[in-house]
Amino acid sequence: LDEIIENSHLLNEHWTLYRSILRSVHKSEQFNFEEKKLRTFERLLSALEIELFDGHIFQNCMKQKLPQLSNGFQTELSYATANLLSTYDAATASSKDEEIQLALLSPVTLFIFHSSIFHVQDRKTFRQIWDLHKRIPFIQVAGPVMLPLTSFLKRSLPFSGKFVDKKMDAAVVTSRQGFLQNTTQNLLKDVETYKSQVSAWCSEVVDSSVSSGSGTVQAGLEKVCGLIINGLVIAKNVSSLVTMIMNMHYTLSKPITKNSVLCCIELIQLLKTIECMFHEKEEVFAMTSSHLIQQFSLKILNCIDTLKKKLTQDKRYSDSSLDIIASFNLIAHCMNGCCNGPRKTICKLAIEVARQGKALNSDDNMMFVNIFRRIEVVTEYQSKVRAACDTSFVYWHRSIAPVYFSHVFNNPTLAPNLQYFFA
């Protein structure tokens, strides 16, 4: 919120004008008002300005008075922070998904919270988060607003000056510029790569059918599921690339070349091509989704039955074993019904209980993670496609429109592609 409000120049400008209008009311006799009420109203506005417009929303949350916290809570918070940070660090290393990068803020804010309430100065974790700028110079927040993790750390942690020197600050600036330069240089190559990927995916989608080919129905279901996942992955990668290119030029105040603009337009056209293909094959995907969920649920139930048999072989149950069996029963109950959001959340929590109880080996844990990830994609693919193919961000970069229109005017054969720009 601090970053969004700070970068909302129109909002800040209008707020300043509104405050100046109120000050001018005191000097005019044209308005019928009570001086006492106006003073009270101005005090309320001043308090609101301090809370919202001074960039201290997050810091004020950290400074709230909390009850006495035990050492056990500190240990648990430290463990959760380290676990989440390692998980998302590994995820961002292999994926450029904006949702994963945005989720990286969770362990970062937990680290800041832990440092603030327990007054801990963890240099190792601080440097681990700081070094993420080499791979993730900015995190996409909303619209053209991007949050640099390094600036967020320096602003939120008073002791950051002990760990950061001028060389590290200079390295951050150099890294951002180098990242933008390398991404821009490889943009044309990336566009051609994504073109071939989208073309191949569209061809497979056109030929897709659960009962087509010589394979079984199960093979057809797996093929359609793979097409849904691949389409989403391509769309998210394309969306992340085009938004990163345009927003980094905006944030760093770097001029964007005409070739880069045209490449970004081609990426936008690819996003709309994917969205249109999902819409065209909606009948196949919708018909398949319910069968896929039943297939995934059966796999989970079979695996749970096997794990429960291992636990029930021992006639002496410990408290931990009873908790794990109860979690397995809860998962089985949730799987025997509509796979909605609350049920999926409950299943994830129940699996976490079993995992912490060491009832799952690495293969079982990975199997559960993959199946629930597929269930989430299949049940929510429509909303995920809309989010991945949403090109409303072009509104913040509408200054590129004249460049594109001029290019189309000089090349009339490109006119049919205008529909994707306005989609």
JSON list of C-alpha atoms in Angstrom, two decimals, residues 296-423:
[
{"chain": "A", "resi": 296, "resn": "PHE", "atom": "CA", "xyz": [-7.12, -37.14, -9.05]},
{"chain": "A", "resi": 297, "resn": "SER", "atom": "CA", "xyz": [-9.40, -37.75, -6.07]},
{"chain": "A", "resi": 298, "resn": "LEU", "atom": "CA", "xyz": [-9.20, -41.51, -6.63]},
{"chain": "A", "resi": 299, "resn": "LYS", "atom": "CA", "xyz": [-5.40, -41.38, -6.64]},
{"chain": "A", "resi": 300, "resn": "ILE", "atom": "CA", "xyz": [-5.40, -39.45, -3.36]},
{"chain": "A", "resi": 301, "resn": "LEU", "atom": "CA", "xyz": [-7.88, -41.83, -1.71]},
{"chain": "A", "resi": 302, "resn": "ASN", "atom": "CA", "xyz": [-5.86, -44.88, -2.78]},
{"chain": "A", "resi": 303, "resn": "CYS", "atom": "CA", "xyz": [-2.67, -43.37, -1.43]},
{"chain": "A", "resi": 304, "resn": "ILE", "atom": "CA", "xyz": [-4.37, -42.44, 1.86]},
{"chain": "A", "resi": 305, "resn": "ASP", "atom": "CA", "xyz": [-5.69, -45.98, 2.29]},
{"chain": "A", "resi": 306, "resn": "THR", "atom": "CA", "xyz": [-2.19, -47.37, 1.86]},
{"chain": "A", "resi": 307, "resn": "LEU", "atom": "CA", "xyz": [-0.70, -44.92, 4.38]},
{"chain": "A", "resi": 308, "resn": "LYS", "atom": "CA", "xyz": [-3.47, -45.58, 6.91]},
{"chain": "A", "resi": 309, "resn": "LYS", "atom": "CA", "xyz": [-2.86, -49.33, 6.74]},
{"chain": "A", "resi": 310, "resn": "LYS", "atom": "CA", "xyz": [0.79, -48.77, 7.64]},
{"chain": "A", "resi": 311, "resn": "LEU", "atom": "CA", "xyz": [-0.20, -46.67, 10.67]},
{"chain": "A", "resi": 312, "resn": "THR", "atom": "CA", "xyz": [-2.92, -49.02, 11.89]},
{"chain": "A", "resi": 313, "resn": "GLN", "atom": "CA", "xyz": [-0.65, -52.07, 11.89]},
{"chain": "A", "resi": 314, "resn": "ASP", "atom": "CA", "xyz": [0.72, -50.89, 15.23]},
{"chain": "A", "resi": 315, "resn": "LYS", "atom": "CA", "xyz": [-1.91, -51.51, 17.90]},
{"chain": "A", "resi": 316, "resn": "ARG", "atom": "CA", "xyz": [-0.40, -48.89, 20.21]},
{"chain": "A", "resi": 317, "resn": "TYR", "atom": "CA", "xyz": [-1.29, -45.47, 18.91]},
{"chain": "A", "resi": 318, "resn": "SER", "atom": "CA", "xyz": [0.61, -42.39, 19.96]},
{"chain": "A", "resi": 319, "resn": "ASP", "atom": "CA", "xyz": [-0.97, -38.94, 20.01]},
{"chain": "A", "resi": 320, "resn": "SER", "atom": "CA", "xyz": [0.93, -38.08, 16.85]},
{"chain": "A", "resi": 321, "resn": "SER", "atom": "CA", "xyz": [-0.37, -41.20, 15.07]},
{"chain": "A", "resi": 322, "resn": "LEU", "atom": "CA", "xyz": [-3.94, -40.36, 16.02]},
{"chain": "A", "resi": 323, "resn": "ASP", "atom": "CA", "xyz": [-3.52, -36.82, 14.66]},
{"chain": "A", "resi": 324, "resn": "ILE", "atom": "CA", "xyz": [-2.15, -38.18, 11.40]},
{"chain": "A", "resi": 325, "resn": "ILE", "atom": "CA", "xyz": [-4.97, -40.73, 11.02]},
{"chain": "A", "resi": 326, "resn": "ALA", "atom": "CA", "xyz": [-7.50, -37.97, 11.74]},
{"chain": "A", "resi": 327, "resn": "SER", "atom": "CA", "xyz": [-5.89, -35.80, 9.07]},
{"chain": "A", "resi": 328, "resn": "PHE", "atom": "CA", "xyz": [-6.10, -38.67, 6.55]},
{"chain": "A", "resi": 329, "resn": "ASN", "atom": "CA", "xyz": [-9.77, -39.21, 7.38]},
{"chain": "A", "resi": 330, "resn": "LEU", "atom": "CA", "xyz": [-10.40, -35.49, 6.93]},
{"chain": "A", "resi": 331, "resn": "ILE", "atom": "CA", "xyz": [-8.74, -35.54, 3.49]},
{"chain": "A", "resi": 332, "resn": "ALA", "atom": "CA", "xyz": [-10.81, -38.56, 2.46]},
{"chain": "A", "resi": 333, "resn": "HIS", "atom": "CA", "xyz": [-13.99, -36.83, 3.61]},
{"chain": "A", "resi": 334, "resn": "CYS", "atom": "CA", "xyz": [-13.15, -33.66, 1.65]},
{"chain": "A", "resi": 335, "resn": "MET", "atom": "CA", "xyz": [-12.30, -35.63, -1.47]},
{"chain": "A", "resi": 336, "resn": "ASN", "atom": "CA", "xyz": [-15.74, -37.30, -1.44]},
{"chain": "A", "resi": 337, "resn": "GLY", "atom": "CA", "xyz": [-17.56, -34.18, -2.55]},
{"chain": "A", "resi": 338, "resn": "CYS", "atom": "CA", "xyz": [-17.35, -30.94, -4.47]},
{"chain": "A", "resi": 339, "resn": "CYS", "atom": "CA", "xyz": [-13.73, -29.81, -4.71]},
{"chain": "A", "resi": 340, "resn": "ASN", "atom": "CA", "xyz": [-14.23, -26.16, -3.74]},
{"chain": "A", "resi": 341, "resn": "GLY", "atom": "CA", "xyz": [-11.86, -23.65, -2.21]},
{"chain": "A", "resi": 342, "resn": "PRO", "atom": "CA", "xyz": [-12.45, -24.39, 1.51]},
{"chain": "A", "resi": 343, "resn": "ARG", "atom": "CA", "xyz": [-12.10, -28.14, 0.96]},
{"chain": "A", "resi": 344, "resn": "LYS", "atom": "CA", "xyz": [-8.80, -27.68, -0.88]},
{"chain": "A", "resi": 345, "resn": "THR", "atom": "CA", "xyz": [-7.49, -25.45, 1.92]},
{"chain": "A", "resi": 346, "resn": "ILE", "atom": "CA", "xyz": [-8.49, -28.00, 4.56]},
{"chain": "A", "resi": 347, "resn": "CYS", "atom": "CA", "xyz": [-6.76, -30.79, 2.60]},
{"chain": "A", "resi": 348, "resn": "LYS", "atom": "CA", "xyz": [-3.54, -28.78, 2.37]},
{"chain": "A", "resi": 349, "resn": "LEU", "atom": "CA", "xyz": [-3.56, -28.15, 6.13]},
{"chain": "A", "resi": 350, "resn": "ALA", "atom": "CA", "xyz": [-4.27, -31.82, 6.84]},
{"chain": "A", "resi": 351, "resn": "ILE", "atom": "CA", "xyz": [-1.40, -32.91, 4.57]},
{"chain": "A", "resi": 352, "resn": "GLU", "atom": "CA", "xyz": [0.89, -30.49, 6.39]},
{"chain": "A", "resi": 353, "resn": "VAL", "atom": "CA", "xyz": [-0.05, -32.19, 9.68]},
{"chain": "A", "resi": 354, "resn": "ALA", "atom": "CA", "xyz": [0.88, -35.57, 8.20]},
{"chain": "A", "resi": 355, "resn": "ARG", "atom": "CA", "xyz": [4.10, -34.20, 6.74]},
{"chain": "A", "resi": 356, "resn": "GLN", "atom": "CA", "xyz": [5.22, -32.66, 10.02]},
{"chain": "A", "resi": 357, "resn": "GLY", "atom": "CA", "xyz": [4.35, -35.96, 11.72]},
{"chain": "A", "resi": 358, "resn": "LYS", "atom": "CA", "xyz": [6.81, -37.67, 9.33]},
{"chain": "A", "resi": 359, "resn": "ALA", "atom": "CA", "xyz": [4.10, -39.93, 7.96]},
{"chain": "A", "resi": 360, "resn": "LEU", "atom": "CA", "xyz": [4.99, -39.00, 4.37]},
{"chain": "A", "resi": 361, "resn": "ASN", "atom": "CA", "xyz": [8.23, -39.79, 2.63]},
{"chain": "A", "resi": 362, "resn": "SER", "atom": "CA", "xyz": [9.59, -37.52, -0.09]},
{"chain": "A", "resi": 363, "resn": "ASP", "atom": "CA", "xyz": [7.81, -39.41, -2.89]},
{"chain": "A", "resi": 364, "resn": "ASP", "atom": "CA", "xyz": [4.43, -39.33, -1.13]},
{"chain": "A", "resi": 365, "resn": "ASN", "atom": "CA", "xyz": [4.81, -35.68, -0.30]},
{"chain": "A", "resi": 366, "resn": "MET", "atom": "CA", "xyz": [5.72, -34.79, -3.89]},
{"chain": "A", "resi": 367, "resn": "MET", "atom": "CA", "xyz": [2.80, -36.85, -5.17]},
{"chain": "A", "resi": 368, "resn": "PHE", "atom": "CA", "xyz": [0.34, -34.97, -2.94]},
{"chain": "A", "resi": 369, "resn": "VAL", "atom": "CA", "xyz": [1.82, -31.61, -3.92]},
{"chain": "A", "resi": 370, "resn": "ASN", "atom": "CA", "xyz": [1.62, -32.37, -7.66]},
{"chain": "A", "resi": 371, "resn": "ILE", "atom": "CA", "xyz": [-1.93, -33.76, -7.52]},
{"chain": "A", "resi": 372, "resn": "PHE", "atom": "CA", "xyz": [-3.32, -30.84, -5.49]},
{"chain": "A", "resi": 373, "resn": "ARG", "atom": "CA", "xyz": [-1.54, -28.42, -7.79]},
{"chain": "A", "resi": 374, "resn": "ARG", "atom": "CA", "xyz": [-3.26, -30.07, -10.75]},
{"chain": "A", "resi": 375, "resn": "ILE", "atom": "CA", "xyz": [-6.60, -30.01, -8.97]},
{"chain": "A", "resi": 376, "resn": "GLU", "atom": "CA", "xyz": [-6.20, -26.31, -8.31]},
{"chain": "A", "resi": 377, "resn": "VAL", "atom": "CA", "xyz": [-5.34, -25.63, -11.96]},
{"chain": "A", "resi": 378, "resn": "VAL", "atom": "CA", "xyz": [-8.21, -27.73, -13.34]},
{"chain": "A", "resi": 379, "resn": "THR", "atom": "CA", "xyz": [-10.85, -26.27, -10.99]},
{"chain": "A", "resi": 380, "resn": "GLU", "atom": "CA", "xyz": [-9.72, -22.66, -11.42]},
{"chain": "A", "resi": 381, "resn": "TYR", "atom": "CA", "xyz": [-8.30, -22.63, -14.95]},
{"chain": "A", "resi": 382, "resn": "GLN", "atom": "CA", "xyz": [-10.91, -20.15, -16.23]},
{"chain": "A", "resi": 383, "resn": "SER", "atom": "CA", "xyz": [-10.03, -17.46, -13.68]},
{"chain": "A", "resi": 384, "resn": "LYS", "atom": "CA", "xyz": [-6.32, -18.25, -14.05]},
{"chain": "A", "resi": 385, "resn": "VAL", "atom": "CA", "xyz": [-6.53, -17.84, -17.83]},
{"chain": "A", "resi": 386, "resn": "ARG", "atom": "CA", "xyz": [-8.30, -14.48, -17.44]},
{"chain": "A", "resi": 387, "resn": "ALA", "atom": "CA", "xyz": [-5.64, -13.30, -14.99]},
{"chain": "A", "resi": 388, "resn": "ALA", "atom": "CA", "xyz": [-2.70, -14.55, -17.09]},
{"chain": "A", "resi": 389, "resn": "CYS", "atom": "CA", "xyz": [-4.07, -13.07, -20.34]},
{"chain": "A", "resi": 390, "resn": "ASP", "atom": "CA", "xyz": [-5.24, -9.80, -18.79]},
{"chain": "A", "resi": 391, "resn": "THR", "atom": "CA", "xyz": [-3.65, -6.96, -20.75]},
{"chain": "A", "resi": 392, "resn": "SER", "atom": "CA", "xyz": [-5.20, -4.07, -18.84]},
{"chain": "A", "resi": 393, "resn": "PHE", "atom": "CA", "xyz": [-1.65, -3.01, -17.89]},
{"chain": "A", "resi": 394, "resn": "VAL", "atom": "CA", "xyz": [-1.38, -1.48, -21.38]},
{"chain": "A", "resi": 395, "resn": "TYR", "atom": "CA", "xyz": [-3.53, 1.39, -20.04]},
{"chain": "A", "resi": 396, "resn": "TRP", "atom": "CA", "xyz": [-0.55, 2.60, -17.98]},
{"chain": "A", "resi": 397, "resn": "HIS", "atom": "CA", "xyz": [1.65, 2.48, -21.10]},
{"chain": "A", "resi": 398, "resn": "ARG", "atom": "CA", "xyz": [-0.84, 3.84, -23.61]},
{"chain": "A", "resi": 399, "resn": "SER", "atom": "CA", "xyz": [1.83, 6.18, -24.95]},
{"chain": "A", "resi": 400, "resn": "ILE", "atom": "CA", "xyz": [3.05, 3.25, -27.08]},
{"chain": "A", "resi": 401, "resn": "ALA", "atom": "CA", "xyz": [-0.23, 3.20, -29.04]},
{"chain": "A", "resi": 402, "resn": "PRO", "atom": "CA", "xyz": [0.77, 5.89, -31.59]},
{"chain": "A", "resi": 403, "resn": "VAL", "atom": "CA", "xyz": [3.98, 3.98, -32.37]},
{"chain": "A", "resi": 404, "resn": "TYR", "atom": "CA", "xyz": [2.01, 0.80, -33.04]},
{"chain": "A", "resi": 405, "resn": "PHE", "atom": "CA", "xyz": [-0.73, 2.53, -35.05]},
{"chain": "A", "resi": 406, "resn": "SER", "atom": "CA", "xyz": [1.89, 4.24, -37.20]},
{"chain": "A", "resi": 407, "resn": "HIS", "atom": "CA", "xyz": [3.55, 0.88, -37.85]},
{"chain": "A", "resi": 408, "resn": "VAL", "atom": "CA", "xyz": [0.23, -0.71, -38.84]},
{"chain": "A", "resi": 409, "resn": "PHE", "atom": "CA", "xyz": [-0.61, 2.28, -41.08]},
{"chain": "A", "resi": 410, "resn": "ASN", "atom": "CA", "xyz": [2.68, 1.79, -42.92]},
{"chain": "A", "resi": 411, "resn": "ASN", "atom": "CA", "xyz": [2.10, -1.98, -43.12]},
{"chain": "A", "resi": 412, "resn": "PRO", "atom": "CA", "xyz": [-1.61, -2.51, -43.97]},
{"chain": "A", "resi": 413, "resn": "THR", "atom": "CA", "xyz": [-1.25, -6.29, -43.96]},
{"chain": "A", "resi": 414, "resn": "LEU", "atom": "CA", "xyz": [-0.98, -6.10, -40.15]},
{"chain": "A", "resi": 415, "resn": "ALA", "atom": "CA", "xyz": [-4.42, -4.50, -39.80]},
{"chain": "A", "resi": 416, "resn": "PRO", "atom": "CA", "xyz": [-6.20, -7.77, -38.84]},
{"chain": "A", "resi": 417, "resn": "ASN", "atom": "CA", "xyz": [-4.01, -7.95, -35.72]},
{"chain": "A", "resi": 418, "resn": "LEU", "atom": "CA", "xyz": [-5.50, -4.72, -34.36]},
{"chain": "A", "resi": 419, "resn": "GLN", "atom": "CA", "xyz": [-8.35, -6.72, -32.84]},
{"chain": "A", "resi": 420, "resn": "TYR", "atom": "CA", "xyz": [-5.93, -8.32, -30.37]},
{"chain": "A", "resi": 421, "resn": "PHE", "atom": "CA", "xyz": [-4.61, -4.94, -29.25]},
{"chain": "A", "resi": 422, "resn": "PHE", "atom": "CA", "xyz": [-8.13, -3.76, -28.40]},
{"chain": "A", "resi": 423, "resn": "ALA", "atom": "CA", "xyz": [-9.28, -7.10, -26.93]}
]
